[in-house]
Amino acid sequence: MLPLMPRDARLLPVFAGTPVDRRGRVLRDVRLSVTDRCNFRCGYCMPAEQFGQDFAFLPRAELLTFDEIALVARALIGLGARTLRITGGEPLVRRDVDQLVKLLRNLDALPELQGEPLDLALTTNGSLLESLAAPLHAAGLNRLTVSLDSLNPATFAQMSGSALPLSTVLAGIAAARTVGFHHLKLNCVVRRGVNDAGVEALVNYAREGGHTIRFIEYMDVGTSNGWRLDEVVPAAEIVARISARHPIEPIGPSRPGEVAARYRFSDGAGEIGIIASVTAPFCGDCTRARVSADGHLYTCLFATDGLALKPLVRPEPDLARLSHALRSRWEQRDDRYSELREAMGEQHLEKVEMFRVGG
Ligand code: SAM
Ligand code: SF4
Ligand code: SF4
């Protein structure tokens, strides 16, 4: 069995004025959730039994506007953020999301960036990509991740909890390539006994299409998914399964704070990633913050409370107060939930849901 690649604990260079949290970590990556709504009902995120027709999602007035999101992003760039990932819920169900991409791309002109363009990414379930890939690319998005849990139509339907056919997502992936997203990332959450038998088929699909596929250990995010440890397929098992078919070798992270352990195919046909947040936590170099659709800053995916940003951006935006509040929140940060998971045992926490905080 191949060892899991040890994670790179190197921290980024700290410049004067960059806030550092209580564990020595800087802020680098921001997930911006633009909606808590979704047209899928993945059981690991938003199970259909609990999120039915009458579920009360956020009213529109509660969502941060695109201008407000861009202002929060601007403040976070001032504190060190260089990667912005638009997510949700399903970000493509928010109308005109390409307009947000344009606003964020305009932030490239900020002096803090010293001419280095922002890394602007988006994660989607792919269902609406066929028509939206072109405007997103034209607006300046430079990276796209598509979630794809199975290539078997029946298993795909079971995982997504949706009647939307797999072929629509595959058409979205093809459209994204055509418009210029040449190197896509594909995300697959692996659930034992549900989609784990399809790992090899996904690897073949990704290799043939020139995509990087990342397998994610099923996580205990939120309180709705009824997570059980025995449904988690450990990263080492996934690696062993793939390497039995295609020899792979570990490679280092492409950048500090990268969440996936990376492997390349020994025959040179690309790479895969494994996100082992359950069996090999990587809190030590976690440089991520999340902004929920209703404007709260969370400093951990498993946080129980967030910093309310709306009073700082409405009715009148106040960049100085916003920056100050964000800085002091980052400086107080002490999160390392995944490292403490085992020690906490059955302790019940009211953790924020993934579709609210942004996956
Ligand atoms: N709707 C978009 C999508 O599915 O790609 C973006 C939001 S979704 C919350 C972001 C990512 O989180 C997806 O790749 C999804 O598979 C992953 N995710 C959601 N719940 C998860 C869980 N319990 N464990 C691991 N990954 C999860
Ligand atoms: Fe929707 Fe993404 Fe959650 Fe699935 S993982 S229910 S596609 S937000
Ligand atoms: Fe970061 Fe929290 Fe995940 Fe640890 S558990 S890697 S601190 S988001």
GROMACS .gro file of C-alpha atoms and ligand atoms in nm:
model
  402
    1MET     CA    1   0.000   0.000   0.000
    2LEU     CA    2   0.136   0.344  -0.094
    3PRO     CA    3   0.189   0.579   0.199
    4LEU     CA    4  -0.017   0.895   0.208
    5MET     CA    5   0.200   1.188   0.110
    6PRO     CA    6   0.296   1.382   0.422
    7ARG     CA    7   0.137   1.724   0.409
    8ASP     CA    8   0.347   2.030   0.359
    9ALA     CA    9   0.337   2.234   0.678
   10ARG     CA   10   0.533   2.528   0.533
   11LEU     CA   11   0.357   2.853   0.595
   12LEU     CA   12   0.349   3.138   0.353
   13PRO     CA   13   0.586   3.425   0.399
   14VAL     CA   14   0.437   3.666   0.648
   15PHE     CA   15   0.461   4.031   0.547
   16ALA     CA   16   0.438   4.319   0.788
   17GLY     CA   17   0.076   4.369   0.880
   18THR     CA   18  -0.044   4.022   0.772
   19PRO     CA   19  -0.263   3.880   1.049
   20VAL     CA   20  -0.157   3.544   1.190
   21ASP     CA   21  -0.393   3.324   1.390
   22ARG     CA   22  -0.321   3.167   1.729
   23ARG     CA   23  -0.167   2.864   1.559
   24GLY     CA   24   0.064   3.063   1.331
   25ARG     CA   25  -0.154   3.032   1.019
   26VAL     CA   26  -0.207   3.310   0.767
   27LEU     CA   27  -0.521   3.374   0.560
   28ARG     CA   28  -0.485   3.271   0.199
   29ASP     CA   29  -0.802   3.109   0.064
   30VAL     CA   30  -1.159   3.233   0.085
   31ARG     CA   31  -1.477   3.044  -0.003
   32LEU     CA   32  -1.763   3.276  -0.090
   33SER     CA   33  -2.104   3.112  -0.069
   34VAL     CA   34  -2.354   3.293  -0.289
   35THR     CA   35  -2.665   3.093  -0.204
   36ASP     CA   36  -2.785   2.824   0.036
   37ARG     CA   37  -3.016   2.680  -0.234
   38CYS     CA   38  -2.944   2.385  -0.455
   39ASN     CA   39  -3.118   2.184  -0.727
   40PHE     CA   40  -2.958   1.861  -0.597
   41ARG     CA   41  -3.020   1.679  -0.272
   42CYS     CA   42  -2.692   1.494  -0.209
   43GLY     CA   43  -2.746   1.279   0.099
   44TYR     CA   44  -2.410   1.381   0.248
   45CYS     CA   45  -2.496   1.752   0.228
   46MET     CA   46  -2.868   1.831   0.195
   47PRO     CA   47  -3.067   1.507   0.237
   48ALA     CA   48  -3.407   1.518   0.062
   49GLU     CA   49  -3.591   1.393   0.372
   50GLN     CA   50  -3.490   1.705   0.563
   51PHE     CA   51  -3.480   1.957   0.281
   52GLY     CA   52  -3.821   1.912   0.120
   53GLN     CA   53  -4.048   2.149  -0.075
   54ASP     CA   54  -4.138   2.348   0.235
   55PHE     CA   55  -3.783   2.399   0.366
   56ALA     CA   56  -3.721   2.767   0.443
   57PHE     CA   57  -3.409   2.872   0.257
   58LEU     CA   58  -3.280   3.226   0.303
   59PRO     CA   59  -3.503   3.500   0.164
   60ARG     CA   60  -3.330   3.704  -0.108
   61ALA     CA   61  -3.301   4.015   0.110
   62GLU     CA   62  -3.089   3.816   0.356
   63LEU     CA   63  -2.826   3.733   0.094
   64LEU     CA   64  -2.524   3.957   0.056
   65THR     CA   65  -2.549   4.145  -0.273
   66PHE     CA   66  -2.269   4.102  -0.528
   67ASP     CA   67  -2.133   4.446  -0.436
   68GLU     CA   68  -2.130   4.349  -0.068
   69ILE     CA   69  -1.953   4.020  -0.144
   70ALA     CA   70  -1.693   4.208  -0.349
   71LEU     CA   71  -1.637   4.450  -0.061
   72VAL     CA   72  -1.583   4.163   0.184
   73ALA     CA   73  -1.345   4.003  -0.067
   74ARG     CA   74  -1.157   4.330  -0.099
   75ALA     CA   75  -1.112   4.348   0.279
   76LEU     CA   76  -0.996   3.985   0.293
   77ILE     CA   77  -0.742   4.046   0.014
   78GLY     CA   78  -0.602   4.324   0.231
   79LEU     CA   79  -0.546   4.061   0.501
   80GLY     CA   80  -0.367   3.815   0.271
   81ALA     CA   81  -0.633   3.626   0.068
   82ARG     CA   82  -0.520   3.539  -0.285
   83THR     CA   83  -0.760   3.261  -0.387
   84LEU     CA   84  -1.134   3.327  -0.399
   85ARG     CA   85  -1.366   3.032  -0.463
   86ILE     CA   86  -1.733   3.092  -0.537
   87THR     CA   87  -1.950   2.816  -0.399
   88GLY     CA   88  -2.279   2.746  -0.220
   89GLY     CA   89  -2.529   2.567  -0.215
   90GLU     CA   90  -2.520   2.551  -0.590
   91PRO     CA   91  -2.362   2.879  -0.703
   92LEU     CA   92  -2.502   2.857  -1.055
   93VAL     CA   93  -2.863   2.878  -0.931
   94ARG     CA   94  -2.791   3.236  -0.822
   95ARG     CA   95  -2.893   3.458  -1.111
   96ASP     CA   96  -2.615   3.638  -1.303
   97VAL     CA   97  -2.333   3.488  -1.098
   98ASP     CA   98  -2.096   3.577  -1.385
   99GLN     CA   99  -2.150   3.941  -1.283
  100LEU     CA  100  -1.996   3.860  -0.946
  101VAL     CA  101  -1.699   3.701  -1.123
  102LYS     CA  102  -1.652   4.030  -1.312
  103LEU     CA  103  -1.660   4.232  -0.990
  104LEU     CA  104  -1.406   4.002  -0.827
  105ARG     CA  105  -1.181   4.007  -1.134
  106ASN     CA  106  -1.179   4.388  -1.110
  107LEU     CA  107  -1.010   4.349  -0.770
  108ASP     CA  108  -0.693   4.251  -0.961
  109ALA     CA  109  -0.620   4.623  -0.967
  110LEU     CA  110  -0.576   4.639  -0.587
  111PRO     CA  111  -0.224   4.753  -0.494
  112GLU     CA  112  -0.188   4.466  -0.240
  113LEU     CA  113  -0.179   4.222  -0.531
  114GLN     CA  114   0.122   4.393  -0.690
  115GLY     CA  115   0.002   4.303  -1.038
  116GLU     CA  116  -0.042   3.931  -0.956
  117PRO     CA  117  -0.395   3.831  -1.070
  118LEU     CA  118  -0.629   3.672  -0.819
  119ASP     CA  119  -0.689   3.301  -0.842
  120LEU     CA  120  -1.066   3.293  -0.907
  121ALA     CA  121  -1.235   2.953  -0.885
  122LEU     CA  122  -1.587   2.813  -0.863
  123THR     CA  123  -1.724   2.478  -0.747
  124THR     CA  124  -2.045   2.350  -0.907
  125ASN     CA  125  -2.253   2.036  -0.939
  126GLY     CA  126  -2.235   2.093  -1.315
  127SER     CA  127  -2.610   2.080  -1.377
  128LEU     CA  128  -2.629   2.430  -1.530
  129LEU     CA  129  -2.281   2.447  -1.671
  130GLU     CA  130  -2.365   2.375  -2.032
  131SER     CA  131  -2.509   2.723  -2.080
  132LEU     CA  132  -2.314   2.909  -1.811
  133ALA     CA  133  -1.958   2.792  -1.881
  134ALA     CA  134  -1.908   3.052  -2.156
  135PRO     CA  135  -2.022   3.361  -1.958
  136LEU     CA  136  -1.821   3.247  -1.655
  137HIS     CA  137  -1.507   3.210  -1.864
  138ALA     CA  138  -1.565   3.542  -2.037
  139ALA     CA  139  -1.613   3.711  -1.697
  140GLY     CA  140  -1.264   3.606  -1.588
  141LEU     CA  141  -1.306   3.285  -1.390
  142ASN     CA  142  -0.979   3.095  -1.418
  143ARG     CA  143  -1.054   2.763  -1.246
  144LEU     CA  144  -1.357   2.539  -1.231
  145THR     CA  145  -1.428   2.236  -1.011
  146VAL     CA  146  -1.719   2.007  -1.097
  147SER     CA  147  -1.855   1.758  -0.845
  148LEU     CA  148  -1.906   1.416  -1.001
  149ASP     CA  149  -1.973   1.125  -0.766
  150SER     CA  150  -2.041   0.850  -1.016
  151LEU     CA  151  -2.046   0.762  -1.385
  152ASN     CA  152  -2.319   0.507  -1.332
  153PRO     CA  153  -2.654   0.679  -1.401
  154ALA     CA  154  -2.837   0.496  -1.121
  155THR     CA  155  -2.564   0.558  -0.862
  156PHE     CA  156  -2.536   0.920  -0.976
  157ALA     CA  157  -2.910   0.962  -0.916
  158GLN     CA  158  -2.880   0.799  -0.574
  159MET     CA  159  -2.588   1.025  -0.474
  160SER     CA  160  -2.736   1.349  -0.611
  161GLY     CA  161  -3.093   1.287  -0.495
  162SER     CA  162  -3.199   1.449  -0.821
  163ALA     CA  163  -3.388   1.345  -1.136
  164LEU     CA  164  -3.143   1.543  -1.345
  165PRO     CA  165  -2.956   1.292  -1.562
  166LEU     CA  166  -2.584   1.230  -1.540
  167SER     CA  167  -2.560   1.314  -1.912
  168THR     CA  168  -2.642   1.681  -1.834
  169VAL     CA  169  -2.343   1.710  -1.601
  170LEU     CA  170  -2.117   1.535  -1.854
  171ALA     CA  171  -2.238   1.778  -2.122
  172GLY     CA  172  -2.157   2.065  -1.884
  173ILE     CA  173  -1.804   1.933  -1.838
  174ALA     CA  174  -1.759   1.905  -2.216
  175ALA     CA  175  -1.892   2.260  -2.265
  176ALA     CA  176  -1.651   2.394  -2.004
  177ARG     CA  177  -1.359   2.245  -2.195
  178THR     CA  178  -1.482   2.386  -2.521
  179VAL     CA  179  -1.505   2.741  -2.389
  180GLY     CA  180  -1.152   2.733  -2.246
  181PHE     CA  181  -1.149   2.566  -1.903
  182HIS     CA  182  -0.886   2.321  -2.024
  183HIS     CA  183  -0.789   2.169  -1.694
  184LEU     CA  184  -1.092   2.093  -1.477
  185LYS     CA  185  -1.091   1.948  -1.128
  186LEU     CA  186  -1.353   1.686  -1.053
  187ASN     CA  187  -1.463   1.621  -0.693
  188CYS     CA  188  -1.598   1.286  -0.580
  189VAL     CA  189  -1.719   1.219  -0.226
  190VAL     CA  190  -1.676   0.848  -0.160
  191ARG     CA  191  -1.940   0.666   0.047
  192ARG     CA  192  -1.883   0.304   0.131
  193GLY     CA  193  -2.141   0.076  -0.024
  194VAL     CA  194  -2.291   0.355  -0.234
  195ASN     CA  195  -2.042   0.480  -0.496
  196ASP     CA  196  -1.707   0.333  -0.393
  197ALA     CA  197  -1.723   0.062  -0.660
  198GLY     CA  198  -1.703   0.337  -0.925
  199VAL     CA  199  -1.370   0.490  -0.822
  200GLU     CA  200  -1.171   0.318  -1.099
  201ALA     CA  201  -1.422   0.423  -1.368
  202LEU     CA  202  -1.396   0.784  -1.253
  203VAL     CA  203  -1.017   0.766  -1.262
  204ASN     CA  204  -1.030   0.638  -1.622
  205TYR     CA  205  -1.275   0.910  -1.724
  206ALA     CA  206  -1.056   1.181  -1.571
  207ARG     CA  207  -0.736   1.042  -1.727
  208GLU     CA  208  -0.895   1.027  -2.071
  209GLY     CA  209  -1.039   1.379  -2.045
  210GLY     CA  210  -0.723   1.537  -1.903
  211HIS     CA  211  -0.897   1.633  -1.576
  212THR     CA  212  -0.766   1.601  -1.221
  213ILE     CA  213  -0.999   1.398  -1.005
  214ARG     CA  214  -0.999   1.440  -0.629
  215PHE     CA  215  -1.155   1.186  -0.399
  216ILE     CA  216  -1.292   1.330  -0.076
  217GLU     CA  217  -1.346   1.136   0.243
  218TYR     CA  218  -1.707   1.168   0.350
  219MET     CA  219  -1.704   1.428   0.630
  220ASP     CA  220  -1.923   1.491   0.935
  221VAL     CA  221  -2.007   1.847   0.826
  222GLY     CA  222  -2.324   1.998   0.975
  223THR     CA  223  -2.582   1.798   1.166
  224SER     CA  224  -2.821   1.685   0.889
  225ASN     CA  225  -2.642   1.407   0.703
  226GLY     CA  226  -2.646   1.135   0.971
  227TRP     CA  227  -2.272   1.079   0.917
  228ARG     CA  228  -2.125   0.748   1.029
  229LEU     CA  229  -1.757   0.662   1.039
  230ASP     CA  230  -1.820   0.322   0.879
  231GLU     CA  231  -1.939   0.498   0.561
  232VAL     CA  232  -1.602   0.673   0.523
  233VAL     CA  233  -1.365   0.503   0.280
  234PRO     CA  234  -1.020   0.594   0.417
  235ALA     CA  235  -0.787   0.774   0.177
  236ALA     CA  236  -0.527   0.497   0.206
  237GLU     CA  237  -0.783   0.245   0.079
  238ILE     CA  238  -0.873   0.468  -0.216
  239VAL     CA  239  -0.506   0.511  -0.301
  240ALA     CA  240  -0.447   0.134  -0.282
  241ARG     CA  241  -0.743   0.066  -0.507
  242ILE     CA  242  -0.629   0.314  -0.771
  243SER     CA  243  -0.266   0.209  -0.761
  244ALA     CA  244  -0.361  -0.156  -0.815
  245ARG     CA  245  -0.491  -0.052  -1.158
  246HIS     CA  246  -0.273   0.249  -1.243
  247PRO     CA  247   0.067   0.288  -1.074
  248ILE     CA  248   0.084   0.627  -0.900
  249GLU     CA  249   0.346   0.809  -0.698
  250PRO     CA  250   0.309   1.085  -0.439
  251ILE     CA  251   0.405   1.440  -0.532
  252GLY     CA  252   0.424   1.748  -0.313
  253PRO     CA  253   0.156   2.015  -0.288
  254SER     CA  254   0.135   2.267  -0.572
  255ARG     CA  255   0.107   2.545  -0.314
  256PRO     CA  256   0.113   2.584   0.065
  257GLY     CA  257  -0.225   2.524   0.226
  258GLU     CA  258  -0.337   2.284  -0.049
  259VAL     CA  259  -0.600   2.046   0.092
  260ALA     CA  260  -0.542   1.748  -0.137
  261ALA     CA  261  -0.255   1.501  -0.113
  262ARG     CA  262  -0.143   1.470  -0.476
  263TYR     CA  263  -0.025   1.170  -0.678
  264ARG     CA  264   0.085   1.146  -1.037
  265PHE     CA  265   0.031   0.851  -1.266
  266SER     CA  266   0.364   0.681  -1.325
  267ASP     CA  267   0.288   0.672  -1.701
  268GLY     CA  268   0.268   1.053  -1.706
  269ALA     CA  269  -0.108   1.070  -1.778
  270GLY     CA  270  -0.194   1.338  -1.522
  271GLU     CA  271  -0.260   1.330  -1.149
  272ILE     CA  272  -0.520   1.264  -0.881
  273GLY     CA  273  -0.583   1.417  -0.539
  274ILE     CA  274  -0.712   1.272  -0.214
  275ILE     CA  275  -0.871   1.488   0.053
  276ALA     CA  276  -0.832   1.293   0.374
  277SER     CA  277  -0.987   1.531   0.621
  278VAL     CA  278  -1.109   1.246   0.842
  279THR     CA  279  -0.812   1.006   0.848
  280ALA     CA  280  -0.528   1.257   0.795
  281PRO     CA  281  -0.643   1.601   0.913
  282PHE     CA  282  -0.458   1.903   0.778
  283CYS     CA  283  -0.561   2.176   1.022
  284GLY     CA  284  -0.195   2.264   1.082
  285ASP     CA  285  -0.170   2.447   0.752
  286CYS     CA  286  -0.534   2.548   0.706
  287THR     CA  287  -0.536   2.895   0.552
  288ARG     CA  288  -0.909   2.908   0.469
  289ALA     CA  289  -1.198   3.131   0.570
  290ARG     CA  290  -1.558   3.103   0.456
  291VAL     CA  291  -1.822   3.368   0.401
  292SER     CA  292  -2.178   3.235   0.413
  293ALA     CA  293  -2.448   3.356   0.176
  294ASP     CA  294  -2.610   3.553   0.459
  295GLY     CA  295  -2.284   3.728   0.541
  296HIS     CA  296  -2.113   3.549   0.829
  297LEU     CA  297  -1.742   3.479   0.838
  298TYR     CA  298  -1.650   3.128   0.952
  299THR     CA  299  -1.291   3.033   1.023
  300CYS     CA  300  -1.354   2.657   1.014
  301LEU     CA  301  -1.578   2.427   0.810
  302PHE     CA  302  -1.698   2.282   1.137
  303ALA     CA  303  -1.755   2.611   1.317
  304THR     CA  304  -2.056   2.658   1.538
  305ASP     CA  305  -2.077   3.036   1.503
  306GLY     CA  306  -1.964   3.306   1.264
  307LEU     CA  307  -1.886   3.676   1.264
  308ALA     CA  308  -2.185   3.882   1.137
  309LEU     CA  309  -2.066   4.102   0.851
  310LYS     CA  310  -2.393   4.262   0.741
  311PRO     CA  311  -2.379   4.538   1.005
  312LEU     CA  312  -2.041   4.633   0.853
  313VAL     CA  313  -2.156   4.647   0.493
  314ARG     CA  314  -2.513   4.779   0.518
  315PRO     CA  315  -2.676   5.020   0.503
  316GLU     CA  316  -2.345   5.202   0.442
  317PRO     CA  317  -2.033   4.999   0.364
  318ASP     CA  318  -1.744   5.069   0.600
  319LEU     CA  319  -1.424   4.913   0.466
  320ALA     CA  320  -1.209   5.024   0.759
  321ARG     CA  321  -1.440   4.874   1.025
  322LEU     CA  322  -1.491   4.563   0.815
  323SER     CA  323  -1.115   4.509   0.776
  324HIS     CA  324  -1.060   4.567   1.146
  325ALA     CA  325  -1.331   4.317   1.247
  326LEU     CA  326  -1.202   4.053   1.004
  327ARG     CA  327  -0.845   4.099   1.119
  328SER     CA  328  -0.927   4.060   1.485
  329ARG     CA  329  -1.142   3.752   1.412
  330TRP     CA  330  -0.852   3.590   1.223
  331GLU     CA  331  -0.609   3.678   1.501
  332GLN     CA  332  -0.837   3.504   1.755
  333ARG     CA  333  -0.872   3.192   1.539
  334ASP     CA  334  -0.778   2.868   1.711
  335ASP     CA  335  -0.980   2.615   1.503
  336ARG     CA  336  -0.861   2.259   1.441
  337TYR     CA  337  -1.179   2.056   1.447
  338SER     CA  338  -1.057   1.766   1.232
  339GLU     CA  339  -0.758   1.713   1.457
  340LEU     CA  340  -0.985   1.703   1.763
  341ARG     CA  341  -1.265   1.495   1.603
  342GLU     CA  342  -1.163   1.167   1.760
  343ALA     CA  343  -1.100   1.311   2.105
  344MET     CA  344  -1.441   1.479   2.104
  345GLY     CA  345  -1.618   1.144   2.058
  346GLU     CA  346  -1.997   1.164   2.052
  347GLN     CA  347  -2.010   1.523   2.180
  348HIS     CA  348  -2.297   1.701   2.002
  349LEU     CA  349  -2.208   2.032   1.837
  350GLU     CA  350  -2.449   2.257   1.644
  351LYS     CA  351  -2.214   2.280   1.347
  352VAL     CA  352  -2.295   2.500   1.049
  353GLU     CA  353  -2.421   2.314   0.739
  354MET     CA  354  -2.186   2.284   0.440
  355PHE     CA  355  -2.440   2.427   0.193
  356ARG     CA  356  -2.466   2.739   0.413
  357VAL     CA  357  -2.101   2.799   0.481
  358GLY     CA  358  -1.969   2.701   0.138
  359GLY     CA  359  -1.794   2.374   0.059
  360SAM     N1  360  -2.302   2.262  -0.509
  360SAM     C1  361  -2.166   2.267  -0.545
  360SAM     C2  362  -2.108   2.128  -0.561
  360SAM     O1  363  -2.168   2.033  -0.514
  360SAM     O2  364  -2.001   2.119  -0.620
  360SAM     C3  365  -2.081   2.350  -0.450
  360SAM     C4  366  -2.109   2.338  -0.304
  360SAM     S1  367  -2.074   2.179  -0.234
  360SAM     C5  368  -2.118   2.204  -0.067
  360SAM     C6  369  -1.896   2.182  -0.238
  360SAM     C7  370  -1.828   2.048  -0.225
  360SAM     O3  371  -1.851   1.996  -0.097
  360SAM     C8  372  -1.876   1.942  -0.324
  360SAM     O4  373  -1.768   1.893  -0.399
  360SAM     C9  374  -1.933   1.836  -0.235
  360SAM     O5  375  -1.916   1.710  -0.289
  360SAM    C10  376  -1.858   1.856  -0.106
  360SAM     N2  377  -1.928   1.804   0.012
  360SAM    C11  378  -2.054   1.836   0.055
  360SAM     N3  379  -2.085   1.767   0.167
  360SAM    C12  380  -1.976   1.692   0.196
  360SAM    C13  381  -1.947   1.597   0.299
  360SAM     N4  382  -2.033   1.569   0.396
  360SAM     N5  383  -1.825   1.539   0.299
  360SAM    C14  384  -1.735   1.567   0.201
  360SAM     N6  385  -1.756   1.654   0.102
  360SAM    C15  386  -1.876   1.715   0.098
  361SF4    FE1  387  -2.607   2.071  -0.364
  361SF4    FE2  388  -2.344   2.067  -0.375
  361SF4    FE3  389  -2.471   2.009  -0.146
  361SF4    FE4  390  -2.488   1.839  -0.350
  361SF4     S1  391  -2.300   1.897  -0.239
  361SF4     S2  392  -2.659   1.911  -0.222
  361SF4     S3  393  -2.484   1.973  -0.523
  361SF4     S4  394  -2.468   2.202  -0.247
  362SF4    FE1  395  -0.941   2.400   0.853
  362SF4    FE2  396  -1.134   2.350   1.032
  362SF4    FE3  397  -1.094   2.181   0.826
  362SF4    FE4  398  -0.915   2.196   1.028
  362SF4     S1  399  -1.126   2.127   1.042
  362SF4     S2  400  -0.870   2.191   0.806
  362SF4     S3  401  -0.925   2.415   1.078
  362SF4     S4  402  -1.160   2.395   0.812
   0.00000   0.00000   0.00000
